[in-house]
Coordinates of C-alpha atoms and ligand atoms in Angstrom, one line a residue:
X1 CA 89.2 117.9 126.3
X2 CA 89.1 118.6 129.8
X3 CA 87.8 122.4 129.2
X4 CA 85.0 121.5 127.0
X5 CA 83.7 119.1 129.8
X6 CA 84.2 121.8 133.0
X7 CA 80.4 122.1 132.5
X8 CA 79.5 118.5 132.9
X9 CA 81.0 118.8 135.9
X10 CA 78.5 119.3 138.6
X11 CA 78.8 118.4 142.2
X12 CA 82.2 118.7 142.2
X13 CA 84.5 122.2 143.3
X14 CA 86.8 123.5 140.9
X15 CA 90.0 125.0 141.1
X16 CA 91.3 126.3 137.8
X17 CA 94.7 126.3 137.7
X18 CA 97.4 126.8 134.9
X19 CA 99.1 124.2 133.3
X20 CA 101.3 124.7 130.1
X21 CA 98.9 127.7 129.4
X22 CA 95.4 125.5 129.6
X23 CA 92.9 126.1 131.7
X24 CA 92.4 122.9 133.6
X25 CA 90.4 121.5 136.5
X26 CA 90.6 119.3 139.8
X27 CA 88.4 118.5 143.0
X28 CA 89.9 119.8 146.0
X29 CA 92.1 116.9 147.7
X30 CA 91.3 117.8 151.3
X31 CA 91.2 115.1 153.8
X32 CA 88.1 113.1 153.0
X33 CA 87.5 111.8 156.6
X34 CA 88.3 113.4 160.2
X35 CA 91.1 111.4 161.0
X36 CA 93.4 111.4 164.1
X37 CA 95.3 108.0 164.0
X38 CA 98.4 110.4 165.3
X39 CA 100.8 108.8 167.4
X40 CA 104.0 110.6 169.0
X41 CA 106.3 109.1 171.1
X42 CA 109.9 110.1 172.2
X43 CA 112.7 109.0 169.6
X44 CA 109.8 108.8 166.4
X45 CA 111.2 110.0 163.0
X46 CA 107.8 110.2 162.0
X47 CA 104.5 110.0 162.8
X48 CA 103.4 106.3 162.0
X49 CA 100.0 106.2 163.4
X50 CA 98.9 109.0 160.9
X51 CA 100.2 106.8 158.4
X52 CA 98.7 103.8 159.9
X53 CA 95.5 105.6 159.7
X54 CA 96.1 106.9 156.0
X55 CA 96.8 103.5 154.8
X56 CA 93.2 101.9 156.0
X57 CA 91.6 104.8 153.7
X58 CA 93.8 103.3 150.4
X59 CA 91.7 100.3 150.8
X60 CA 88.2 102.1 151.5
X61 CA 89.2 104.0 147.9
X62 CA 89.4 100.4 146.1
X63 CA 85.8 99.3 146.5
X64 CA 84.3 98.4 144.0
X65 CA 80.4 97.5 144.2
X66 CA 77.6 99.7 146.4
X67 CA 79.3 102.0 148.7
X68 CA 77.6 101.5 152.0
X69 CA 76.4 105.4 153.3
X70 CA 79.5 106.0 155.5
X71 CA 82.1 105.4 152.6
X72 CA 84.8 107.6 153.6
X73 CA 86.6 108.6 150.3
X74 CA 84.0 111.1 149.6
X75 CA 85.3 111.2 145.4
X76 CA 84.4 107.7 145.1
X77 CA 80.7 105.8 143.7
X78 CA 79.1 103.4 142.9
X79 CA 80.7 100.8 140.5
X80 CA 80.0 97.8 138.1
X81 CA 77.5 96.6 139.6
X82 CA 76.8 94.1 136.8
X83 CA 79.3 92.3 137.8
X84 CA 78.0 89.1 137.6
X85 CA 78.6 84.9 136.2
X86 CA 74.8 84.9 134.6
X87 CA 72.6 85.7 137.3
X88 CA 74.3 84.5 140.0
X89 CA 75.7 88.5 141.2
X90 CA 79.3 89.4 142.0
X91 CA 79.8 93.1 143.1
X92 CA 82.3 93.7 145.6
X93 CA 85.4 93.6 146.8
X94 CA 88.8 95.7 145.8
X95 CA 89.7 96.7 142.5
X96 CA 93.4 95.4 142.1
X97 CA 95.9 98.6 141.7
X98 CA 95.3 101.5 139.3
X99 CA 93.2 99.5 137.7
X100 CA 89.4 97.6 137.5
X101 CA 90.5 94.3 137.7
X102 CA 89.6 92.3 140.7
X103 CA 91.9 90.0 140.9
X104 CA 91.1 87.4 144.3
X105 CA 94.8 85.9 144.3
X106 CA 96.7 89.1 145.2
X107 CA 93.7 90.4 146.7
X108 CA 93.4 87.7 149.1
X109 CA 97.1 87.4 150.1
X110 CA 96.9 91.2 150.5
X111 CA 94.0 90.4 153.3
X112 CA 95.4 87.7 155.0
X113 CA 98.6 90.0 155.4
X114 CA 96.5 92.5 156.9
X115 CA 95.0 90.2 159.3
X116 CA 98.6 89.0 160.6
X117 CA 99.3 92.4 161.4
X118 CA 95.8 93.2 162.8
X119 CA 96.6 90.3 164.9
X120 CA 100.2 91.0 165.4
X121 CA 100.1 94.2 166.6
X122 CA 96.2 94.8 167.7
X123 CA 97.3 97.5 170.5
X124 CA 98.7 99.5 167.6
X125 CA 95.3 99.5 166.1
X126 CA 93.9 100.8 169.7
X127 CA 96.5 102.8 170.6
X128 CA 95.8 105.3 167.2
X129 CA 91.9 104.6 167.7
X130 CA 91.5 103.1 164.2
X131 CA 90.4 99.3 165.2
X132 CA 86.8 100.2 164.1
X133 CA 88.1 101.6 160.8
X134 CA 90.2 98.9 160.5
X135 CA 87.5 96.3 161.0
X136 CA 85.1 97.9 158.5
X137 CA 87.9 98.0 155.9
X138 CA 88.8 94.2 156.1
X139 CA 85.1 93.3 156.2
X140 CA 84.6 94.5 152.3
X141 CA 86.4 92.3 150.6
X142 CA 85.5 89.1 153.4
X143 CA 82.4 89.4 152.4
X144 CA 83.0 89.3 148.7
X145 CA 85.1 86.0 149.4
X146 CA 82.0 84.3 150.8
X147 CA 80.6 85.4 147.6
X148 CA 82.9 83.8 145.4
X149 CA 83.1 80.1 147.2
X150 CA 80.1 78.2 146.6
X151 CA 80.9 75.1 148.3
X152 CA 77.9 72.9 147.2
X153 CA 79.2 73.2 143.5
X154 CA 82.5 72.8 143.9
X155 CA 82.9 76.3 142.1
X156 CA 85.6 79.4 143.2
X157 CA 84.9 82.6 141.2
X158 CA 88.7 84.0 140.9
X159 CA 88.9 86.7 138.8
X160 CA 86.4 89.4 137.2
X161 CA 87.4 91.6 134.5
X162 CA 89.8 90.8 131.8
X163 CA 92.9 92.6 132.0
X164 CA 93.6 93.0 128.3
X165 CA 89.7 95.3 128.0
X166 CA 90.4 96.6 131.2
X167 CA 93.7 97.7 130.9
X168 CA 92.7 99.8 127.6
X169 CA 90.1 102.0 129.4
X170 CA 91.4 104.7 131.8
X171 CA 88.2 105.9 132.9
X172 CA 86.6 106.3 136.3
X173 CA 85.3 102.7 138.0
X174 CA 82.2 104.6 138.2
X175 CA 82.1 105.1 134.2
X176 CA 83.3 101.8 132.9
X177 CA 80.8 99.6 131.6
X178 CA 83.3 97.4 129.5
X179 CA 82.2 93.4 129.3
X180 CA 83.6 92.3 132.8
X181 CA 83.6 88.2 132.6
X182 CA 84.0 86.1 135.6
X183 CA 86.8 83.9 135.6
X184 CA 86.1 80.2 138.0
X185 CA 88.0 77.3 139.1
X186 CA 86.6 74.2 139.4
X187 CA 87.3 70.6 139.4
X188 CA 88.9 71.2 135.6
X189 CA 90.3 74.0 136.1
X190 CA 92.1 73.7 139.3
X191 CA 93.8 77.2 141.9
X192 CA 95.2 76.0 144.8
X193 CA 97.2 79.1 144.8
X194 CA 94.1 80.9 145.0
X195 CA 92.0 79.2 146.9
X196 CA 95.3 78.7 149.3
X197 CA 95.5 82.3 150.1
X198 CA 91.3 82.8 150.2
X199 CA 91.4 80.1 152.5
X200 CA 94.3 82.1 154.9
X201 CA 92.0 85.6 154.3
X202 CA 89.1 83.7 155.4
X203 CA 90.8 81.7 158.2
X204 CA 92.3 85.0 160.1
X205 CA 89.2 86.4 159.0
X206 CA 87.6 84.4 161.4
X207 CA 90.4 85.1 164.3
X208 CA 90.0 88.8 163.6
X209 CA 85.8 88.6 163.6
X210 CA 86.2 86.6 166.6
X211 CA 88.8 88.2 168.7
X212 CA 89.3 92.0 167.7
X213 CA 86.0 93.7 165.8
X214 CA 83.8 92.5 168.6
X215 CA 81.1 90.0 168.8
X216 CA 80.3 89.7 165.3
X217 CA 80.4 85.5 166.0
X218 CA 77.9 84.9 163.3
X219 CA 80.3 86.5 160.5
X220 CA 83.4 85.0 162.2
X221 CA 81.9 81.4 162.2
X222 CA 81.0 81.8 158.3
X223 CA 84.4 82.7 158.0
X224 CA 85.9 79.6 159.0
X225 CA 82.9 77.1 157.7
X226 CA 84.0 78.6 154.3
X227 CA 87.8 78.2 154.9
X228 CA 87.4 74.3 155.6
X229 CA 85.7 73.9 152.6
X230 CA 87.7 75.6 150.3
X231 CA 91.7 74.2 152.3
X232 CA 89.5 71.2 151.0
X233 CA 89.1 72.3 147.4
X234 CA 92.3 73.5 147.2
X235 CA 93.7 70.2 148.2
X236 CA 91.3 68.0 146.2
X237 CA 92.5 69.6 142.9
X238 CA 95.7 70.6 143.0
X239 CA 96.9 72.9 140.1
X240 CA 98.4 76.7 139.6
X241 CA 95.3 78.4 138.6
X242 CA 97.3 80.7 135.7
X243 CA 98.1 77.2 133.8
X244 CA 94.3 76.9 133.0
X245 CA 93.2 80.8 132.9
X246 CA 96.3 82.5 131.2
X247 CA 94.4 85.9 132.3
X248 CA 95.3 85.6 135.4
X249 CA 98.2 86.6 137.7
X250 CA 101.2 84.0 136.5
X251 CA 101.8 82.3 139.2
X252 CA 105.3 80.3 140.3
X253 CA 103.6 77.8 141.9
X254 CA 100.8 76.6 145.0
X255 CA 103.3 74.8 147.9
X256 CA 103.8 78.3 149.5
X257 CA 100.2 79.7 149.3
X258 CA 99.4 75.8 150.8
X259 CA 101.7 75.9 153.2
X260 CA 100.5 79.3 155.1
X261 CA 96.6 78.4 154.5
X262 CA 97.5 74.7 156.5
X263 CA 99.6 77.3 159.1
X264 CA 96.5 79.4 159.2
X265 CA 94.3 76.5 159.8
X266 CA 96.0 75.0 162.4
X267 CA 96.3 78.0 164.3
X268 CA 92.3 78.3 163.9
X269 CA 91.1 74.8 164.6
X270 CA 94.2 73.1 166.6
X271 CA 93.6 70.1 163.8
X272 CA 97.0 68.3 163.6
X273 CA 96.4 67.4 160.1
X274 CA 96.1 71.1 159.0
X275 CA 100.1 71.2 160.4
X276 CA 101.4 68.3 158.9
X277 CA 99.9 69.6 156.0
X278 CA 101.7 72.8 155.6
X279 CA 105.2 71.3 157.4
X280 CA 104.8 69.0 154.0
X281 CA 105.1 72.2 151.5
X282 CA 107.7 73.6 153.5
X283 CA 110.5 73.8 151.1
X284 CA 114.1 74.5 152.5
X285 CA 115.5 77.2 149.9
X286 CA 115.8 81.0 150.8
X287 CA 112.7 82.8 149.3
X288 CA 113.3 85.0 146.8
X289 CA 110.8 87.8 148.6
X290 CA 107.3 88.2 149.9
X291 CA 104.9 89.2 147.6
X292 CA 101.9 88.6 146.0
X293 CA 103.3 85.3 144.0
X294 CA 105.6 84.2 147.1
X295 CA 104.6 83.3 150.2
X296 CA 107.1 81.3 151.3
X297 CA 108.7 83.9 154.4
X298 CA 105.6 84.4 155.7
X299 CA 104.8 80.6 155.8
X300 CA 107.6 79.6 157.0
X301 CA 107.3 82.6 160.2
X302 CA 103.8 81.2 160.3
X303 CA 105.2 77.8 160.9
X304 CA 107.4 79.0 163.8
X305 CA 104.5 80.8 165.2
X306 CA 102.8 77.3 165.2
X307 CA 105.5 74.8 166.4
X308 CA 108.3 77.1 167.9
X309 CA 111.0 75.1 165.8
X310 CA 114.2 75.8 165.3
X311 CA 113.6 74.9 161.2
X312 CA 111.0 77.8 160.3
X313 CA 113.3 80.1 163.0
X314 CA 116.5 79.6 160.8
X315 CA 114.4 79.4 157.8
X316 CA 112.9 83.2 158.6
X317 CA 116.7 84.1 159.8
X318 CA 118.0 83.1 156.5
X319 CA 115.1 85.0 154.6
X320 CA 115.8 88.3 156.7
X321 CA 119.7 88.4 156.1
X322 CA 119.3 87.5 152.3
X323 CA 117.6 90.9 152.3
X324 CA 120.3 93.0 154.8
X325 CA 123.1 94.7 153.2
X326 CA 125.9 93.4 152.9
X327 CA 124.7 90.6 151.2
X328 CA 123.9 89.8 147.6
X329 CA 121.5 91.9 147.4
X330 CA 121.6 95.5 145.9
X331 CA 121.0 98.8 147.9
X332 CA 120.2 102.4 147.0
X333 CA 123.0 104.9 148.2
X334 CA 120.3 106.5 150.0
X335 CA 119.7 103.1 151.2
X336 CA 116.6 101.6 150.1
X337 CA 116.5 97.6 149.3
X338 CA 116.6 97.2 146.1
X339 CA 115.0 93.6 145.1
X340 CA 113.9 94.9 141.5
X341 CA 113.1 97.9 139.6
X342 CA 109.2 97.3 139.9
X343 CA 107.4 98.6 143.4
X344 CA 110.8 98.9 145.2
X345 CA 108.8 100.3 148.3
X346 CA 107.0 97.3 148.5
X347 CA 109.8 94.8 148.4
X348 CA 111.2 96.5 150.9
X349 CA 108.5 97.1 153.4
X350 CA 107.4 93.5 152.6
X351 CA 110.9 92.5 153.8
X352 CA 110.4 94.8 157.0
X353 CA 107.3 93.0 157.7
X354 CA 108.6 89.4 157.8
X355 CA 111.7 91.2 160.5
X356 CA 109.2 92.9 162.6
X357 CA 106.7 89.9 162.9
X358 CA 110.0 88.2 163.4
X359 CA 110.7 90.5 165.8
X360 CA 107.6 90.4 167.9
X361 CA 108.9 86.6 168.1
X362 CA 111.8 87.2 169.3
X363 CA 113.9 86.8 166.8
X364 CA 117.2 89.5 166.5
X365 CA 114.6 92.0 168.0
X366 CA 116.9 94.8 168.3
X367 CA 118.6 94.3 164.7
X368 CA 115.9 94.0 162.8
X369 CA 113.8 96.9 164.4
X370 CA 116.7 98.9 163.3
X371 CA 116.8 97.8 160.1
X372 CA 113.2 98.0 159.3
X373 CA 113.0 101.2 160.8
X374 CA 116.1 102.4 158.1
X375 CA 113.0 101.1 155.5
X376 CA 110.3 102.7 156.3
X377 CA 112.2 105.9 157.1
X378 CA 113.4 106.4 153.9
X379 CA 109.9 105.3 152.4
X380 CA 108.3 108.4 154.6
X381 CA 111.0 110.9 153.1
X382 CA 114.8 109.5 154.9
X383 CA 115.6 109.9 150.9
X384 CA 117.4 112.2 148.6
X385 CA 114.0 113.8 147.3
X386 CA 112.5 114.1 150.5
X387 CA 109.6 112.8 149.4
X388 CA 106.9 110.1 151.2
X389 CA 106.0 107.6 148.9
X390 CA 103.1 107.0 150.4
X391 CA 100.3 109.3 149.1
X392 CA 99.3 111.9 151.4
X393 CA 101.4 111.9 154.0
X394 CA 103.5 115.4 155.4
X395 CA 103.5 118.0 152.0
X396 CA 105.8 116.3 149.6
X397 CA 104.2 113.0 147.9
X398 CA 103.3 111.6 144.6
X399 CA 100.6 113.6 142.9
X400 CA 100.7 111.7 140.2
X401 CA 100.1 108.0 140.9
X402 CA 98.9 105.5 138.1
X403 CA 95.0 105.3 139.1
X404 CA 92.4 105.7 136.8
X405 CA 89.7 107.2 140.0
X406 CA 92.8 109.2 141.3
X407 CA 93.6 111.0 137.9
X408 CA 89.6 110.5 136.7
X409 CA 86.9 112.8 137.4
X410 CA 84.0 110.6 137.7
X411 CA 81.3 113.4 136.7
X412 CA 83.7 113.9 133.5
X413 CA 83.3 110.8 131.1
X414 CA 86.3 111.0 129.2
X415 CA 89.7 111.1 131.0
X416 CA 93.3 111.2 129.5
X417 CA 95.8 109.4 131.3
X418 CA 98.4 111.9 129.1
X419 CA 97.1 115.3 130.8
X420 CA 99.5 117.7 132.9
X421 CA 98.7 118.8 136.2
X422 CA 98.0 117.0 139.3
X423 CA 95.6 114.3 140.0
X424 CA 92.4 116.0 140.9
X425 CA 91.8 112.9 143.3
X426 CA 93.8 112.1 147.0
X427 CA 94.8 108.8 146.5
X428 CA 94.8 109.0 150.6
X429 CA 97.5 105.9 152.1
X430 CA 99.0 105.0 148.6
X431 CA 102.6 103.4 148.6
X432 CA 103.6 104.1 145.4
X433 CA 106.2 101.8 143.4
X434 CA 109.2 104.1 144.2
X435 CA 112.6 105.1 143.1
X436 CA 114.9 103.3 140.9
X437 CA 118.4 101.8 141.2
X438 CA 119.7 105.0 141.7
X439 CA 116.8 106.8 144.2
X440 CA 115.7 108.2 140.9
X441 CA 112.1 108.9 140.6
X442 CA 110.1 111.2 138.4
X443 CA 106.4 111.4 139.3
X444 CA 105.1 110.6 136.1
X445 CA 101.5 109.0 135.6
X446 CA 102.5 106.7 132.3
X447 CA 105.0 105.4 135.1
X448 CA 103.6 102.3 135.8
X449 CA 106.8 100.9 137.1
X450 CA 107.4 103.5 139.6
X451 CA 104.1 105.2 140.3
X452 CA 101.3 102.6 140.4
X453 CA 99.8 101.5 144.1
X454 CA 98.2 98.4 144.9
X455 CA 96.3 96.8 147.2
X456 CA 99.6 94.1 147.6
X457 CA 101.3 96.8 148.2
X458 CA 100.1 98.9 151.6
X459 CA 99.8 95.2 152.8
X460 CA 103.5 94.9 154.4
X461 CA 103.7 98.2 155.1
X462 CA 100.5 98.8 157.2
X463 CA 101.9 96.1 158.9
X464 CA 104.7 97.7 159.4
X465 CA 103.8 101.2 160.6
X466 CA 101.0 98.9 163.5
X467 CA 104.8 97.0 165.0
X468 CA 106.4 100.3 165.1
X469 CA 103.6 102.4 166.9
X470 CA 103.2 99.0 169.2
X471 CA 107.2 99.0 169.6
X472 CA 107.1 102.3 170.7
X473 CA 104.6 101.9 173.0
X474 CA 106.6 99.1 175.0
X475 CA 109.3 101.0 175.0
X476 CA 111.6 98.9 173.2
X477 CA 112.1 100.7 169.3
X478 CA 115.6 101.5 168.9
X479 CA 116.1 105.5 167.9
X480 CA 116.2 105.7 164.4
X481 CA 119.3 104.7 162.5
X482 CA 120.9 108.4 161.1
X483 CA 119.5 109.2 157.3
X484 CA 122.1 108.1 154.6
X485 CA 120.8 111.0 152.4
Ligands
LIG1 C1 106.9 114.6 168.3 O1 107.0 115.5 169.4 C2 108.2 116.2 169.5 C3 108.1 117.1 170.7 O2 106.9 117.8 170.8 C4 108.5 117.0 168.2 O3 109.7 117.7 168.3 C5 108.5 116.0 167.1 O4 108.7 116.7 165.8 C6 107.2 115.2 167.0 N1 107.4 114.1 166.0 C7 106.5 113.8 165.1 C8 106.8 112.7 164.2 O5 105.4 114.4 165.0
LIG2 C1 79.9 102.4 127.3 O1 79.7 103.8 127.5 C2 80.1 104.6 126.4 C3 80.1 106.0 126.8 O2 78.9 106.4 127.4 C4 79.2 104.3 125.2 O3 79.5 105.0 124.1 C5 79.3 102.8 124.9 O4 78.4 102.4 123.9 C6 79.1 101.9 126.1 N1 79.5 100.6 125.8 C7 78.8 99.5 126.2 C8 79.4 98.2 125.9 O5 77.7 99.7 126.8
LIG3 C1 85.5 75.2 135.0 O1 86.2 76.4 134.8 C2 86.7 76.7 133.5 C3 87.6 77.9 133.6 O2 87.0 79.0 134.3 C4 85.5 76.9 132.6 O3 85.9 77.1 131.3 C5 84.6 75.6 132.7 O4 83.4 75.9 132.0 C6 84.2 75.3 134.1 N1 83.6 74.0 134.2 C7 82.3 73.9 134.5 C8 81.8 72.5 134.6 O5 81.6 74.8 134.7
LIG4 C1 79.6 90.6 173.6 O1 78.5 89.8 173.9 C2 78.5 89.6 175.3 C3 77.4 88.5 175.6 O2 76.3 88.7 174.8 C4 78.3 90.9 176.1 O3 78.4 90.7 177.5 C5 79.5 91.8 175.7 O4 79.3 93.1 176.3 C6 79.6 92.0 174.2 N1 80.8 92.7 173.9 C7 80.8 93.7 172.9 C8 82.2 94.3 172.7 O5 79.9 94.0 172.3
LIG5 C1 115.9 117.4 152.7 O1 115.8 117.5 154.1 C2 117.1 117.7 154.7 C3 116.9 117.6 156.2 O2 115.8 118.4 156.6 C4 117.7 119.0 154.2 O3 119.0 119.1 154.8 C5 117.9 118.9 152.7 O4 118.4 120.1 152.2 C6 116.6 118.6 152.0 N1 116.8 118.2 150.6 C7 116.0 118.6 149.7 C8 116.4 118.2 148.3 O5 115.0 119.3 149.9

């Protein structure tokens, strides 16, 4: 299949290569922008600005919409730009992971965990020279947020694409042209999880527009006039959205996703009533993790950020040592935290993140710089394959991730996710799901377990790779713990 369509192929450079005895094709994977994010300071494993830099691009490769003229990912197009509710138009935004959904819930939290480290650890940002690229990343799917609120009729556009179509087609985003319908909540169909963590991407939005990607006030102030309107939506009608759209995300419930937007207002607008808001959904278990359904450790940090009480500092405490070994929780031997089988990377540098914010509070500075360093060391290639699960960086990474425009040649129509050989496109910044139980981990397309990226994903861990560049330079990260494998 892939021969008889070399000839369609026409702006792209070939490199025939020999797999199982088939002539096959790919792009070049060279770097697609003239990046030097590099950062090297006494003690560093590795180099985490030039990861830091390589993880801004993963976004830049999910856009969907009308590429703007100085798109850096230089394999990627224009995409569905039908997307639409009638005539009222919807391009924009990210797709979700190796897919074409866009999906505002985990895209949203992914942004709003951006921000935090943005905000966090802004010198980082400066430091590897990539605030500008940072700041024109994070815009994209901001400006698709505005999109989706329309205030004056109450209605939140939550979700394009429907996963079941979607998920049948492995094709380019630039070839699909499946039916994408637009999914809304409204007064009957309540998503205060949804519009809880819009409402946090728009509110440090608006500290980010204001304070760090200079004087863009005009965008910043939208920003937060959307974010009171929809904290108000999502208030007003109360409801997890997935109990009325059973397309969407499942979600476990709205307190957490409440409970940081309230945190995130506060610390925007200084309104009490934004605080006693979110101090009401504080709920006094140990979180399970942070991810794109639980928000609950980063609330609860957000809360300590905003009252400096000793609740929300035990609370974040607890969180962090549920996830340490020598608790319940599993480890790798080559020791990776192992929260579940699916995007163990993730779970891990999600955990990191929580300890180093934690840490830039702090909390257990020391101890939990170690221990997140042990995590993102392995993740960069500390581990038994010596391999970087993140796409791209040093010579041994996945080269098969689960992404349709990674593994899809957009000037070639038909694409088979079953093909051997590498992916003719550099998924540039990927974290991909990672190893199993037992470090095992075959880099294997149909993997979707193990070898799909999404945009929830990088979120933590381009958080994590801004403290440890901004550690560094204060002089206070600890030498790397010695490799277990
Ligand atoms: C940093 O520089 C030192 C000394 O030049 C070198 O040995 C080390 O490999 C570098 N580390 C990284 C991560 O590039
Ligand atoms: C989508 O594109 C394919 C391939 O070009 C075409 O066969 C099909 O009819 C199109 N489907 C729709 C819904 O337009
Ligand atoms: C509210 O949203 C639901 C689910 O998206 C939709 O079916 C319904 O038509 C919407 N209601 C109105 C009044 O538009
Ligand atoms: C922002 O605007 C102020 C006043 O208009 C101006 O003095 C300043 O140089 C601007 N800063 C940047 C970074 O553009
Ligand atoms: C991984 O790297 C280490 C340290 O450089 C080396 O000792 C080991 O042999 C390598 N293992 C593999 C499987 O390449």
């Amino acid at each position: 299949m892939w021969v008889s369509l070399l000839t369609t192929c026409l702006g792209c450079l070939l490199i025939v290569t020999s797999a199982r005895g088939d002539e096959r094709m790919t792009t070049t994977t060279m770097a697609p922008y003239d990046m030097d994010a590099s950062y090297n300071n006494s003690g560093m494993r590795y180099d985490y600005g030039e990861a830091l830099g390589l993880s801004i691009l993963f976004y830049d490769a999910q856009r969907s919409g009308k590429l703007p003229d100085d798109n850096p990912i230089q394999w990627r197009g224009d995409s569905v730009l039908y997307d639409a509710d009638g005539d009222y138009e919807l391009t924009g935004g990210w797709f979700d992971a190796g897919d074409h959904v866009k999906f505002n819930f985990p895209m949203s939290y992914s942004v709003w965990v951006l921000n935090w480290g943005f905000l966090t650890f802004s010198e980082a940002y400066e430091t590897t020279g990539q605030t500008e690229m940072m700041c024109d990343m994070i815009r994209w799917p901001l400006e698709y947020f505005l999109k989706c609120w329309r205030p004056e009729l109450e209605i939140l556009y939550t979700q394009i694409g429907d996963p079941a179509l979607d998920h049948n087609t492995w094709a380019s985003p630039e070839n699909i042209n499946m039916s994408r319908p637009a999914y809304q909540s409204n007064a009957t169909c309540p998503g205060s999880d949804v519009a809880g963590d819009m409402t946090s991407a728009l509110a440090s939005g608006y500290l980010v527009f204001s304070e760090l990607c200079g004087n863009e006030t005009e965008f910043a102030d939208a920003l937060l006039e959307a974010a009171k309107t929809l904290y108000k939506f999502g208030m007003d009608y109360k409801g997890v959205h997935s109990d009325c759209i059973e397309e969407a995300y499942t979600s476990s419930g709205y307190r957490d996703e409440m409970s940081a937007a309230g945190a995130w207002m506060y610390k925007v607008t200084g309104e009490q009533q934004y605080l006693d808001d979110a101090e009401g959904f504080y709920d006094a278990w140990v979180p399970w993790s942070l991810d794109w359904d639980g928000k609950a450790p980063a609330a609860n940090l957000l809360l300590y950020e905003a009252t400096g009480k000793n609740l929300y500092r035990e609370a974040t405490k607890a969180f962090i040592a549920s996830a340490m070994p020598d608790n319940i929780i599993d480890y790798t031997p080559c020791g990776l935290m192992f929260r579940n089988n699916w995007g163990t990377t993730r779970h891990a540098s999600n955990e990191a993140f929580i300890a180093l914010v934690a840490a830039a509070n702090g909390i257990n500075q020391e101890e939990y710089m170690e221990w997140a360093l042990s995590q993102i060391n392995y993740i960069l290639g500390d581990n038994n394959h010596n391999i970087s699960y993140q796409v791209g960086f040093g010579d041994n990474y996945p080269k098969h991730v689960h992404h349709r425009g990674s593994s899809c040649i957009k000037e070639v129509l038909e694409c088979d996710i079953n093909y051997d050989g590498e992916n003719p496109n550099l998924l540039i910044g990927a974290l991909a799901g990672g190893p199993g139980e037992d470090d095992d981990y075959v880099d294997d397309r149909t993997d979707y377990v193990h070898n799909e990226v999404a945009t929830d994903y990088n979120a933590g861990f381009q958080g994590c790779l801004a403290a440890l560049v901004q550690f560094s330079e204060e002089g206070v990260l600890p030498e790397s713990p010695e490799r277990v494998c």
